[in-house]
Coordinates of C-alpha atoms in Angstrom, one line a residue:
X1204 CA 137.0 -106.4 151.4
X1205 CA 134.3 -104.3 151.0
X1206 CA 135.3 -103.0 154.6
X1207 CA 138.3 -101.9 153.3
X1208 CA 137.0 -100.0 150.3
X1209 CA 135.0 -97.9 152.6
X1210 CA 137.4 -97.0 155.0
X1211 CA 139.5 -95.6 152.0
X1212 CA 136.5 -93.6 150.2
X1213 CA 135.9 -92.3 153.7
X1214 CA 139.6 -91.0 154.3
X1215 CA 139.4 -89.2 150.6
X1216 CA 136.1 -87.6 151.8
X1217 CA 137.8 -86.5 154.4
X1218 CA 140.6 -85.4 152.9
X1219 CA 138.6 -83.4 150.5
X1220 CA 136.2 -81.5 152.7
X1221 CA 139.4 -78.7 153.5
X1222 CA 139.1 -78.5 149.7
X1223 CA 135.5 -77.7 149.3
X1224 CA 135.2 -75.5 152.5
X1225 CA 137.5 -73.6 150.8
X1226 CA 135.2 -70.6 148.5
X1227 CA 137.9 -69.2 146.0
X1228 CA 137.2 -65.4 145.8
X1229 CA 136.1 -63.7 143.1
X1230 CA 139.0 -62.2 141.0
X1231 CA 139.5 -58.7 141.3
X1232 CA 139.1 -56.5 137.6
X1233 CA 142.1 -55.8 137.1
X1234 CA 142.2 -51.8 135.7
X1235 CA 144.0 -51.7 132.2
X1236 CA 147.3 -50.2 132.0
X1237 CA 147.5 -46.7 131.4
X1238 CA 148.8 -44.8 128.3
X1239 CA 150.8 -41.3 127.7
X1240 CA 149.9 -39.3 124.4
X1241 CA 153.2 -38.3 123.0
X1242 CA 153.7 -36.3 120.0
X1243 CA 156.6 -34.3 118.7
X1244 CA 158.8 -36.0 122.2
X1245 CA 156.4 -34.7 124.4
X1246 CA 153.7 -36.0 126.8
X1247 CA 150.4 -34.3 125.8
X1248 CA 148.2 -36.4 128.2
X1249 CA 147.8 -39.5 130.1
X1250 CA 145.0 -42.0 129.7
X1251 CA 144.0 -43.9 132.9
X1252 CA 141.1 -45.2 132.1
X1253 CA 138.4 -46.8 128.9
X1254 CA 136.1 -44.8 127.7
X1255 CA 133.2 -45.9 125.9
X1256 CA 134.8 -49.5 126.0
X1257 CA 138.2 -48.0 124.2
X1258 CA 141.4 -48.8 126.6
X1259 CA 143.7 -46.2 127.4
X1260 CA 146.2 -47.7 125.1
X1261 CA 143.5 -47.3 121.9
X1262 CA 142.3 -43.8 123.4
X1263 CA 145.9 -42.8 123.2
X1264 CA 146.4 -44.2 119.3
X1265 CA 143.1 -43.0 118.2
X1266 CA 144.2 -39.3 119.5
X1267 CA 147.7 -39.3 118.1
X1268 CA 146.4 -40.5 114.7
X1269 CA 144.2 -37.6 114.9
X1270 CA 146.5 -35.1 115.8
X1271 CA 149.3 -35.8 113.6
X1272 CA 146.5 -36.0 110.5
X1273 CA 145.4 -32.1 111.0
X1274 CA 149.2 -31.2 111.6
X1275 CA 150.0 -32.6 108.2
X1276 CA 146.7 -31.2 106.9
X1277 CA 148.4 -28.1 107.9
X1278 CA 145.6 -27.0 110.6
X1279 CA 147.5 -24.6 113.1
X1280 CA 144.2 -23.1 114.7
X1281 CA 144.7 -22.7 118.7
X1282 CA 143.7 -25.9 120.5
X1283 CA 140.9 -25.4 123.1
X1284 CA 138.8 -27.1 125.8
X1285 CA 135.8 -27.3 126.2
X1286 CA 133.5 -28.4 129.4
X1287 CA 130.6 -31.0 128.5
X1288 CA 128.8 -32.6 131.5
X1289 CA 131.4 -34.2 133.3
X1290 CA 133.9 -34.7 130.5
X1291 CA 136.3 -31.7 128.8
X1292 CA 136.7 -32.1 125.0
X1293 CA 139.9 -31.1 123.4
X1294 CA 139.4 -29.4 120.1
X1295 CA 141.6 -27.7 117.5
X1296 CA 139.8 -24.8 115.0
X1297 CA 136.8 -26.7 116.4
X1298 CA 137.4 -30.3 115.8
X1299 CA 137.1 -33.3 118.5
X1300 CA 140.8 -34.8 119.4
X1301 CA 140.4 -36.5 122.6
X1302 CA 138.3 -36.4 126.0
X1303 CA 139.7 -35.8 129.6
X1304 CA 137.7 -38.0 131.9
X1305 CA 137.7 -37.2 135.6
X1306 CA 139.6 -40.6 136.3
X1307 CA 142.3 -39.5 133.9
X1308 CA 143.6 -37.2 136.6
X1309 CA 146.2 -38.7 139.4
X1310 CA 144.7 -39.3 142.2
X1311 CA 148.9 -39.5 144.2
X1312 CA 149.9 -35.8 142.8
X1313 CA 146.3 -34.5 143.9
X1314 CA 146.4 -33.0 140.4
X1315 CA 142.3 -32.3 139.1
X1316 CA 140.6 -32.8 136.0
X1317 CA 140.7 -29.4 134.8
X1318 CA 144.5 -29.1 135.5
X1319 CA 145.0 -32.1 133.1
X1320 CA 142.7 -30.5 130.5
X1321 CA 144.9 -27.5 130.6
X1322 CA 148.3 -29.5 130.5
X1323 CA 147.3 -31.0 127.3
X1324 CA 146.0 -27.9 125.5
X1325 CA 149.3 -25.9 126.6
X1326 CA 151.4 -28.6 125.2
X1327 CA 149.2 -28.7 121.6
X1328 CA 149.8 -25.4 121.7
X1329 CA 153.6 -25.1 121.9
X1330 CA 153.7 -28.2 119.3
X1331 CA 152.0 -26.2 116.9
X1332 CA 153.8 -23.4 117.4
X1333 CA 157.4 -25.1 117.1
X1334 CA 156.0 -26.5 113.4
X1335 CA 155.5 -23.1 112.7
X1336 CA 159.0 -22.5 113.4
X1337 CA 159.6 -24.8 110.6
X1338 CA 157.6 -23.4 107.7
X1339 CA 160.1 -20.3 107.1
X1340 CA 163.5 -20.6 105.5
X1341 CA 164.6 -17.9 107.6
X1342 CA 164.1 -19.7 111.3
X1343 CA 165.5 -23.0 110.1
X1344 CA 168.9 -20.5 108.9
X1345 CA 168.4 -19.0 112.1
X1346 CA 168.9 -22.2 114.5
X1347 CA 171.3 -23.3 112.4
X1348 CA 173.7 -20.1 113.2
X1349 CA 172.9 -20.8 117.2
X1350 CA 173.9 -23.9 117.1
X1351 CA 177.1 -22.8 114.8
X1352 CA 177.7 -20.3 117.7
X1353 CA 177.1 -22.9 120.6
X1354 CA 180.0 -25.2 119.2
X1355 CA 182.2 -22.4 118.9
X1356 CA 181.7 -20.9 122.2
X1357 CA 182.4 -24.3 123.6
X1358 CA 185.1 -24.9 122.2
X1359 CA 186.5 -21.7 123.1
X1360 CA 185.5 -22.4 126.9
X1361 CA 187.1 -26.1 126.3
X1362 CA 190.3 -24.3 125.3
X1363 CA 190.2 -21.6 127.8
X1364 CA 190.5 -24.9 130.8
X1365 CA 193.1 -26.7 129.0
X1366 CA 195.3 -22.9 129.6
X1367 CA 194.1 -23.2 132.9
X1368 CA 195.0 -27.0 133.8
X1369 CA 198.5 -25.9 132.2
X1370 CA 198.9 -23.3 134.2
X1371 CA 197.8 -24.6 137.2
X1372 CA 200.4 -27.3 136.4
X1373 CA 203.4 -24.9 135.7
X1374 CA 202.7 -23.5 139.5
X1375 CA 202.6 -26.5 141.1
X1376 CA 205.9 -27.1 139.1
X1377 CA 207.8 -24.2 140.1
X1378 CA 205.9 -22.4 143.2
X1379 CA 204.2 -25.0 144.9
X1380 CA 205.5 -24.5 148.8
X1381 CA 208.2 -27.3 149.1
X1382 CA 209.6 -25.4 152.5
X1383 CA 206.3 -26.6 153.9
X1384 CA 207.0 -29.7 155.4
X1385 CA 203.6 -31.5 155.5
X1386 CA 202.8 -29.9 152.1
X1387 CA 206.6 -31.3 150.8
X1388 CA 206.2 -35.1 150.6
X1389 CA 205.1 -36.7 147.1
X1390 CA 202.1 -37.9 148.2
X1391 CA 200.5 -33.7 148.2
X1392 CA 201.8 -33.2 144.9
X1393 CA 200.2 -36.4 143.6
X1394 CA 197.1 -35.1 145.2
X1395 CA 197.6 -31.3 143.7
X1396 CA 198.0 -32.8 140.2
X1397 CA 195.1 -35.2 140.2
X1398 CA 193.1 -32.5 141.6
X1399 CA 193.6 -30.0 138.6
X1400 CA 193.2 -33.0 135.8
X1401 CA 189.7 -34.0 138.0
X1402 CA 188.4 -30.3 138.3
X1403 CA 189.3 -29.9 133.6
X1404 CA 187.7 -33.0 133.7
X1405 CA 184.7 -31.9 135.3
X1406 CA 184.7 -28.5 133.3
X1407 CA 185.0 -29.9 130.3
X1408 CA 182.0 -32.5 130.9
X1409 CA 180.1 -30.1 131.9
X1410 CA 180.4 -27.7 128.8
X1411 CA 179.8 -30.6 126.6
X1412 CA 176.2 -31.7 129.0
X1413 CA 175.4 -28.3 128.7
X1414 CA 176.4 -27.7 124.5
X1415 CA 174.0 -30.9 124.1
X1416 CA 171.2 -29.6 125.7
X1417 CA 171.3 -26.0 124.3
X1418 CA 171.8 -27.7 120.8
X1419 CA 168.6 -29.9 121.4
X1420 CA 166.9 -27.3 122.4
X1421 CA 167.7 -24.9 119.4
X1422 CA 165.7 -26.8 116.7
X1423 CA 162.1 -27.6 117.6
X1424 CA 162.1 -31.5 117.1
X1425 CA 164.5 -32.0 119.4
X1426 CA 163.5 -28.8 121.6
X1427 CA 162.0 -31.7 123.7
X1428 CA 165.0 -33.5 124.8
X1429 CA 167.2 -31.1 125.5
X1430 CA 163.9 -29.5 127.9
X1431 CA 164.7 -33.0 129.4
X1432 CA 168.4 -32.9 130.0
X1433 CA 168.1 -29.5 131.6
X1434 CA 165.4 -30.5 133.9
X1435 CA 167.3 -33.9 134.0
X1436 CA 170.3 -31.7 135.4
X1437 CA 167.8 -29.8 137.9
X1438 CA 166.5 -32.4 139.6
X1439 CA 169.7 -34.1 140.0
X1440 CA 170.9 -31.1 141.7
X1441 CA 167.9 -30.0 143.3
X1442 CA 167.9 -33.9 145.0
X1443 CA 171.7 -33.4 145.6
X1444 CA 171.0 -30.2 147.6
X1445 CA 167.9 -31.9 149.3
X1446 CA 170.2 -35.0 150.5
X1447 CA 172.9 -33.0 151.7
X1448 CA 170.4 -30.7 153.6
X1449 CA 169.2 -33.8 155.5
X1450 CA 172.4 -35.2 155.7
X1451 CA 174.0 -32.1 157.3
X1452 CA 172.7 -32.9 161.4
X1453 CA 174.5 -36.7 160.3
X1454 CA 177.4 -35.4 158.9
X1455 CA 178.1 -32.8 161.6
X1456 CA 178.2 -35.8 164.4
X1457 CA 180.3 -37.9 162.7
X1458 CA 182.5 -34.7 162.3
X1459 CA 182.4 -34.9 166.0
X1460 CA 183.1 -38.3 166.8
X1461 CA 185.7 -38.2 164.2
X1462 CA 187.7 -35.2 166.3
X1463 CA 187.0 -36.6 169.7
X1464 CA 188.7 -39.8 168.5
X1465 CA 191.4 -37.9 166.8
X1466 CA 191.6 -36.2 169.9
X1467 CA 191.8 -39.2 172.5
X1468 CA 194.3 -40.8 170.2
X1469 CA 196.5 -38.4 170.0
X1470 CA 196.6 -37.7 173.7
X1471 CA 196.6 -42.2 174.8
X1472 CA 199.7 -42.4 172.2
X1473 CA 201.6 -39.0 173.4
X1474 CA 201.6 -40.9 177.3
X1475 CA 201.8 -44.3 175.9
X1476 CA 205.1 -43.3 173.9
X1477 CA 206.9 -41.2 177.0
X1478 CA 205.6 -44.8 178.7
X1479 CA 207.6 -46.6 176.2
X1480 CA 210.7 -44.2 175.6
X1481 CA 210.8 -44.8 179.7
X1482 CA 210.1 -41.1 180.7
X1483 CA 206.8 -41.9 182.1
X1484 CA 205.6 -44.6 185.0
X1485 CA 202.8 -45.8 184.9
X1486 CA 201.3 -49.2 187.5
X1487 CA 199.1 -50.9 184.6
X1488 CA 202.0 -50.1 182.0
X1489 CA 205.5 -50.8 181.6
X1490 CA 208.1 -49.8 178.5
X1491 CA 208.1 -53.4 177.0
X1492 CA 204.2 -53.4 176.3
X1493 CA 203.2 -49.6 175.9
X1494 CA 203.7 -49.6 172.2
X1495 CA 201.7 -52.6 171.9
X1496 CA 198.9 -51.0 173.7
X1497 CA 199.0 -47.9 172.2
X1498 CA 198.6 -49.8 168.5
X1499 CA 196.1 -51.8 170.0
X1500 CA 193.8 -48.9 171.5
X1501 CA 193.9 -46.7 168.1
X1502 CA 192.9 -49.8 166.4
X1503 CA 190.2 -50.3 169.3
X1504 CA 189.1 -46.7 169.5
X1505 CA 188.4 -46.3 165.1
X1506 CA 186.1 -49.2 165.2
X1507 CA 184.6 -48.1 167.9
X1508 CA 184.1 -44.4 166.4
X1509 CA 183.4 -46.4 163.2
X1510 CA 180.1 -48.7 165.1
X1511 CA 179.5 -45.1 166.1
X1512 CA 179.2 -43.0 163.3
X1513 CA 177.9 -45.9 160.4
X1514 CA 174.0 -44.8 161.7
X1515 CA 175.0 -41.2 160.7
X1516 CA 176.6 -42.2 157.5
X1517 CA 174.2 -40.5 153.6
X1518 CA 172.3 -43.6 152.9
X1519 CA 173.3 -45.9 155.8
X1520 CA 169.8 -47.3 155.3
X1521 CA 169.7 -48.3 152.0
X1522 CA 169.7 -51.8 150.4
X1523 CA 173.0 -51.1 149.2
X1524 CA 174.7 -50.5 152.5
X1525 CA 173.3 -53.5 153.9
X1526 CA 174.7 -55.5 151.1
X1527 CA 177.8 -54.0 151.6
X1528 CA 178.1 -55.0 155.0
X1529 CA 177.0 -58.4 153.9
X1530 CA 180.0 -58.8 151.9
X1531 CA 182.4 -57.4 154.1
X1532 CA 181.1 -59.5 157.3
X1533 CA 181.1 -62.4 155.3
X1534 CA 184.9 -61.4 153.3
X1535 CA 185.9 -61.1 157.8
X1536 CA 184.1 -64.5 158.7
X1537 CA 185.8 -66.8 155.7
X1538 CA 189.3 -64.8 156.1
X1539 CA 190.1 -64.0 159.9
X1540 CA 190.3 -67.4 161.2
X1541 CA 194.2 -67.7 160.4
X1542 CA 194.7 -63.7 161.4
X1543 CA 192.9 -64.0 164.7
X1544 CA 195.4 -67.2 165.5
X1545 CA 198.0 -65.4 164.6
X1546 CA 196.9 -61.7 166.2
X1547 CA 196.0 -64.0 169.9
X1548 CA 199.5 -65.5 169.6
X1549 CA 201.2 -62.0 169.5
X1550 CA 199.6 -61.0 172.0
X1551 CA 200.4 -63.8 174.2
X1552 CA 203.7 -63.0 173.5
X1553 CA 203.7 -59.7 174.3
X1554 CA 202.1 -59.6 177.6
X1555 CA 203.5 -62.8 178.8
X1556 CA 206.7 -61.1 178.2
X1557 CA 208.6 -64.3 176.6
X1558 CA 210.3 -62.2 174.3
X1559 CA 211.9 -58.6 174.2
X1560 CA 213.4 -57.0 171.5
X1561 CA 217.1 -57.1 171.9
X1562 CA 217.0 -60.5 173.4
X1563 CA 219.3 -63.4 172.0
X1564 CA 217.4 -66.5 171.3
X1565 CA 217.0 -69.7 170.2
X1566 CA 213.5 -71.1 168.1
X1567 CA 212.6 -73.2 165.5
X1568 CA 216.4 -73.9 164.7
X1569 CA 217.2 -70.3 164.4
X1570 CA 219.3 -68.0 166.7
X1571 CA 219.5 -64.7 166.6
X1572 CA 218.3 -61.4 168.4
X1573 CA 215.0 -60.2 168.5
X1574 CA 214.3 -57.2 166.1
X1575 CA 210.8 -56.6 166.8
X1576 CA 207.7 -58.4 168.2
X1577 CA 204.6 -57.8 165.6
X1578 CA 200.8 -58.7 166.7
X1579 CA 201.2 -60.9 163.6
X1580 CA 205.2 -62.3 163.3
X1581 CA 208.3 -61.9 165.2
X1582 CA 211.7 -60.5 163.6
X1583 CA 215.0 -62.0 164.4
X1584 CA 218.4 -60.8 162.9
X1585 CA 221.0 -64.2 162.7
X1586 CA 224.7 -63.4 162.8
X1587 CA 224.6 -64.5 159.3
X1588 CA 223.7 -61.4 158.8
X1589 CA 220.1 -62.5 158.0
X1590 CA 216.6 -61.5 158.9
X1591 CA 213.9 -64.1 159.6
X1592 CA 210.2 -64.0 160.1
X1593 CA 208.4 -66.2 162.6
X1594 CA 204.8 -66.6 162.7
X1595 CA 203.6 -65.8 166.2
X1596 CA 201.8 -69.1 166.5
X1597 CA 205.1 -71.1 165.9
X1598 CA 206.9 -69.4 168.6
X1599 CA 204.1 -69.8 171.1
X1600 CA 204.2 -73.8 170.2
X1601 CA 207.5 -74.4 170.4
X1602 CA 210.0 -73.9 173.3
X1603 CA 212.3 -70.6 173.2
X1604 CA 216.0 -70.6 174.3
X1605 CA 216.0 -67.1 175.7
X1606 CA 220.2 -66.7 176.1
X1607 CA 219.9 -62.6 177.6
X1608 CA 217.2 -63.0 180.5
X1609 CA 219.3 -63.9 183.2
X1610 CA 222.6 -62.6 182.0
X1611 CA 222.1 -59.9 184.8
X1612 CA 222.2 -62.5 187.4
X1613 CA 225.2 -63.9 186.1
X1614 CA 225.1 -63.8 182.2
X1615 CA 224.6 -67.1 179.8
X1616 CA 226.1 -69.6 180.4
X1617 CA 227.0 -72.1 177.6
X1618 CA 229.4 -75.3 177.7
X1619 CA 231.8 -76.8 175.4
X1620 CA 232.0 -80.7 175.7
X1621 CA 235.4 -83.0 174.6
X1622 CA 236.3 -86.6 175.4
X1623 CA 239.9 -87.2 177.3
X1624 CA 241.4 -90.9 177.2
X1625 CA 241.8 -92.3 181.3
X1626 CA 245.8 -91.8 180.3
X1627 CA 245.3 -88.5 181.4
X1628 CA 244.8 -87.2 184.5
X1629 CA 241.8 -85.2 185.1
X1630 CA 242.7 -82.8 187.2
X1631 CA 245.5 -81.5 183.8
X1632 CA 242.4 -81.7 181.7
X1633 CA 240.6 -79.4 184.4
X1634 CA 243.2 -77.0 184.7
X1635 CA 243.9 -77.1 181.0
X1636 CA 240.5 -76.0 180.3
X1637 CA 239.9 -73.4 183.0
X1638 CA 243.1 -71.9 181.3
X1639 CA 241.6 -71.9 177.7
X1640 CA 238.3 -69.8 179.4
X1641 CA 240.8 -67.6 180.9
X1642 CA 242.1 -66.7 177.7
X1643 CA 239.1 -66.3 176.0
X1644 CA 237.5 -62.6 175.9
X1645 CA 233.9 -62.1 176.4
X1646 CA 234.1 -65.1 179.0
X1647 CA 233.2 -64.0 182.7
X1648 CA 235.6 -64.6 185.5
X1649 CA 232.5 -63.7 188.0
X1650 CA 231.0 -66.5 188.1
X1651 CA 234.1 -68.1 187.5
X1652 CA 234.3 -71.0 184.9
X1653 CA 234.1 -74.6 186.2
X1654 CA 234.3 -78.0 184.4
X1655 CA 232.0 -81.7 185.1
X1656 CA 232.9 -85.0 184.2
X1657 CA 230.1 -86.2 182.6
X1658 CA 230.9 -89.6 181.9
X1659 CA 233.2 -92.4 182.5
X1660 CA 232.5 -94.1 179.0
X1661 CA 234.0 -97.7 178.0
X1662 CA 237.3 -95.8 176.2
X1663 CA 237.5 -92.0 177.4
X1664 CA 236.3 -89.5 179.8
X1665 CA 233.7 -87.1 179.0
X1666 CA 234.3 -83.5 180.1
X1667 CA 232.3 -80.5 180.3
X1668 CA 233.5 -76.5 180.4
X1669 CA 230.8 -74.1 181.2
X1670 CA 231.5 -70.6 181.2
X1671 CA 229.2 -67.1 181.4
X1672 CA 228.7 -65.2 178.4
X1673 CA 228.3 -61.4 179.0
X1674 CA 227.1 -61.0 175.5
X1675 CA 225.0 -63.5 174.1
X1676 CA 225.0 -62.2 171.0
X1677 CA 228.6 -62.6 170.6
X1678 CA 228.2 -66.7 171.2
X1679 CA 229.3 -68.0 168.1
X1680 CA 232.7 -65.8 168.1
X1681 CA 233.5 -66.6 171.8
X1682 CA 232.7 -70.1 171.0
X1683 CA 235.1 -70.3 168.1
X1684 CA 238.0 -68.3 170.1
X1685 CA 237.3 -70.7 173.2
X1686 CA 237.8 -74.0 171.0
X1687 CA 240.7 -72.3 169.2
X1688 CA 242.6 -72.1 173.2
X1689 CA 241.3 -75.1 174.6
X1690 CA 243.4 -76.9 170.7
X1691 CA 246.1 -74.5 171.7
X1692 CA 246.8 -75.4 175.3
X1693 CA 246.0 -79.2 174.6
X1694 CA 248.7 -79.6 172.1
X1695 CA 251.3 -77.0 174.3
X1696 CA 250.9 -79.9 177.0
X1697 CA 250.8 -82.9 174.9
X1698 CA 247.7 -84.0 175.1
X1699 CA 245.6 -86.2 173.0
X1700 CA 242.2 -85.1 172.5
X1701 CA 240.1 -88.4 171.8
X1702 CA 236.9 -86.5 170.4
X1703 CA 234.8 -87.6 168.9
X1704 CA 235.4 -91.7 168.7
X1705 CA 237.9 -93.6 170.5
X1706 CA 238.8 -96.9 171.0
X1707 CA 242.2 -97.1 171.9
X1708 CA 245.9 -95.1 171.9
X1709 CA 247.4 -94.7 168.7
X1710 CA 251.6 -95.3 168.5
X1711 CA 252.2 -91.4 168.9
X1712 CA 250.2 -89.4 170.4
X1713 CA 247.8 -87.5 168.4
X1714 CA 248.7 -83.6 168.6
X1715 CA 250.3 -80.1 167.3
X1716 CA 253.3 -79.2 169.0
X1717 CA 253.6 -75.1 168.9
X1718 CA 256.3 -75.1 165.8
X1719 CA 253.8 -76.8 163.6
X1720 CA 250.8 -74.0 164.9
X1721 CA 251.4 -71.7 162.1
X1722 CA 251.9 -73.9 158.9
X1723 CA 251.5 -72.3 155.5
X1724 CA 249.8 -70.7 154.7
X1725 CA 248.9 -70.0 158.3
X1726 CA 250.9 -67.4 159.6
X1727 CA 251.8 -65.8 163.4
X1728 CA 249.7 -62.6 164.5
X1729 CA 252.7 -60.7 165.0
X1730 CA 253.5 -61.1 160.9
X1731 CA 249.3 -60.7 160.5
X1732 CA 249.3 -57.1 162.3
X1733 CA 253.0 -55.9 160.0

């Protein structure tokens, strides 16, 4: 037991040396927080650091107190400094305010002592000096008229743009140069009239930034803020400049790559199109895939100027971009699964030449001819007369009945089956069928028609017609007009057709004879045509 108990108080004194090796360092003071001397809206001075035991904060209350007590007093003697040892004390008509200390200066701006000193007894200065502007009826009368005038001139100016917009409207109206044809579409005149309601919009904000500040600055408390919004509007506009200074090397390459990809567009979809319109050869193209190719190197070439200019891009560095990017690679990542699919299967199709447009096929249960072949779905117009979209991926999983790709070597050839009872001899059913292709138009004679018996089933024999079609996407008609001879010739000859079902001969024979073609309300073609 008591084994035990010291092999545990030994594993906690081990455990604890770490903790005991370990001296904690002695906290560094940490300096109080400094504190800006404000009176009247304006920063006098800034305390950085005690004096005498006092922390900024009180150095700055104790002052203020001070100085607002001899400004009520009505003391409006100049405000001095004086030197004393290391220190300069800040007097007004001889009496102590406050004490610059050598560590009230900022040691990042490089600024000294002395130029502190002298900041804060300008500033007292102009203080007193605005208060003064107070005491007279006559100056209070006097800033009320400029800021009377101020309103009025801007409202004048306000309504001197709104003539302007107007008029700028009215031109656009009635001069703007429709014969122009790139400056003739809707889109330019959306674009002119935006651009005149954005540059009044501008105006007028800018006359009321500017009113504000003049007004501000017309009476002496405020004189202070609108000082602000002026220099506010200077450094905004002084760091504008500055940015677009720096930015001017950045811009002017991505101007650059911009036109050389402009440029090499341009010329890759001039050849590619001649390639496609089939007045231009070329061995790595051919007219079925050059408009493919020419979509897919734009789209290839503007990301790759895009990679290429994003370095070059105002603020391409900042936190803000990066998020950005973030956003959009992640927005790509979650949503381009299904598009990529989508995008490899039309290209699949396109190269492996499956499909052209034109073509008269069969997919998914729908038949119709192709009407174009996107990267994303495939077109097909149905003679009903309707157009239907097929995912790219569907076509490339499912088998295609392509009726127009060998109809050079012979054209499409599509059959017609019917059942015949064993009453009849085959070779009439032969010839009566080669007859009905005969009469059929749109029905080659080269290859000529031919007919198989399929099947010797239990009650009838099963034949099959198979003729060429020169036009595929004439099928359904020539199919219709075929059946319509092969019931015509059938019932001229007496034949019973035993389609579908049959399971033995009825007591007459099953047909039409050629008085009974045209029953109403059926009636001959010769009366049709009068």
């Amino acid at each position: 037991m008591w084994s035990v108990v010291r092999i545990l108080w030994f594993c906690l004194w081990w455990a604890a040396v770490p903790a005991w090796a370990q001296t904690p360092e002695p906290a560094q003071a940490e300096s109080p927080a400094r504190a800006v001397l404000t009176i009247d809206q304006r920063d006098v001075v800034t305390f950085r650091v005690p004096l005498l035991g006092y922390p900024p904060a009180d150095r700055a209350t104790i002052a203020a107190e001070r100085i607002r007590d001899m400004l009520a007093a009505g003391v409006t003697r100049p405000v001095t400094m004086q030197r004393v040892g290391q220190n300069y004390y800040i007097e007004m008509g001889g009496r102590y305010l406050f004490t610059v200390q050598p560590g009230d200066a900022n040691p990042l701006t490089a600024e000294t002592q002395e130029q502190v000193a002298q900041h804060a007894v300008d500033t007292l200065n102009l203080i007193i000096r605005e208060r003064n502007e107070l005491a007279g009826p006559g100056q209070l009368a006097l800033a009320l008229l400029k800021a009377a005038l101020i309103v009025l001139i801007t409202a004048l100016l306000i309504n001197f743009g709104i003539r302007i917009r107007r008029w700028c409207v009215h031109w656009i109206d009635n001069h703007w140069p429709r014969e122009v044809k790139w400056l003739a579409g809707p889109l330019w005149l959306r674009s002119a009239y935006r651009f005149t309601h954005l540059v009044h919009a501008l105006w007028v904000l800018a006359l009321l930034y500017t009113s504000l500040s003049l007004l501000l600055s017309v009476f002496p408390l405020t004189r202070a803020w609108g000082e602000a919004l002026n220099q506010y509007l200077l450094d905004l506009l002084f760091r504008f400049g500055d940015a677009l200074v720096e930015a001017l090397p950045g811009l002017g390459v991505v101007i650059a790559i911009l036109v050389l990809t402009r440029i090499t567009v341009r010329m890759l979809g001039y050849v590619l199109s001649r390639v496609e319109k089939g007045e231009l050869e070329l061995p790595f193209f051919d007219q079925d895939t050059a408009g493919t190719t020419r979509k897919l190197l734009t789209v290839l070439l503007w990301l790759f100027a895009l990679a290429m200019i994003y370095p070059y891009l105002p603020g391409s560095n900042t936190e803000a971009f990066k998020g950005l990017s973030v956003v959009l690679g992640l927005m790509v990542s979650l949503g381009a699964s299904g598009v990529v699919s989508q995008f490899a299967s039309g290209l699949i199709l396109i190269y492996s030449r499956s499909l052209k447009v034109g073509e008269y096929v069969s997919v998914a249960g729908e038949e119709g001819t192709v009407q174009a072949i996107g990267l994303f779905a495939t077109r097909i117009h149905t003679n009903m007369r309707e157009e239907i979209s097929i995912p790219n991926s569907v076509l490339v999983s499912q088998s295609v009945k392509n009726y127009s790709r060998l109809v050079a070597g012979g054209g499409v050839i599509t059959s017609v089956q019917l059942t015949i009872g064993y009453s009849t001899p085959w070779r009439q059913v032969e010839a009566m069928l080669l007859e009905a292709a005969r009469r059929t138009c749109g029905v080659r004679q080269d290859p000529a028609p031919f007919v198989f018996q399929t099947a010797l089933s239990d009650f009838y024999v099963e034949y099959s017609l198979r003729v060429s079609l020169d036009e595929p996407a004439q099928r359904a008609r020539i199919l219709d007009e075929l059946n319509s001879h092969i019931l015509d010739i059938f019932n001229e000859y007496g034949v019973q057709i035993t389609s579908p079902h049959y399971e033995g001969d009825p007591a007459e024979l099953q047909v039409v004879p050629p008085s009974g073609w045209y029953a109403a309300p059926a009636r001959p073609p010769q009366d049709r045509d009068a």
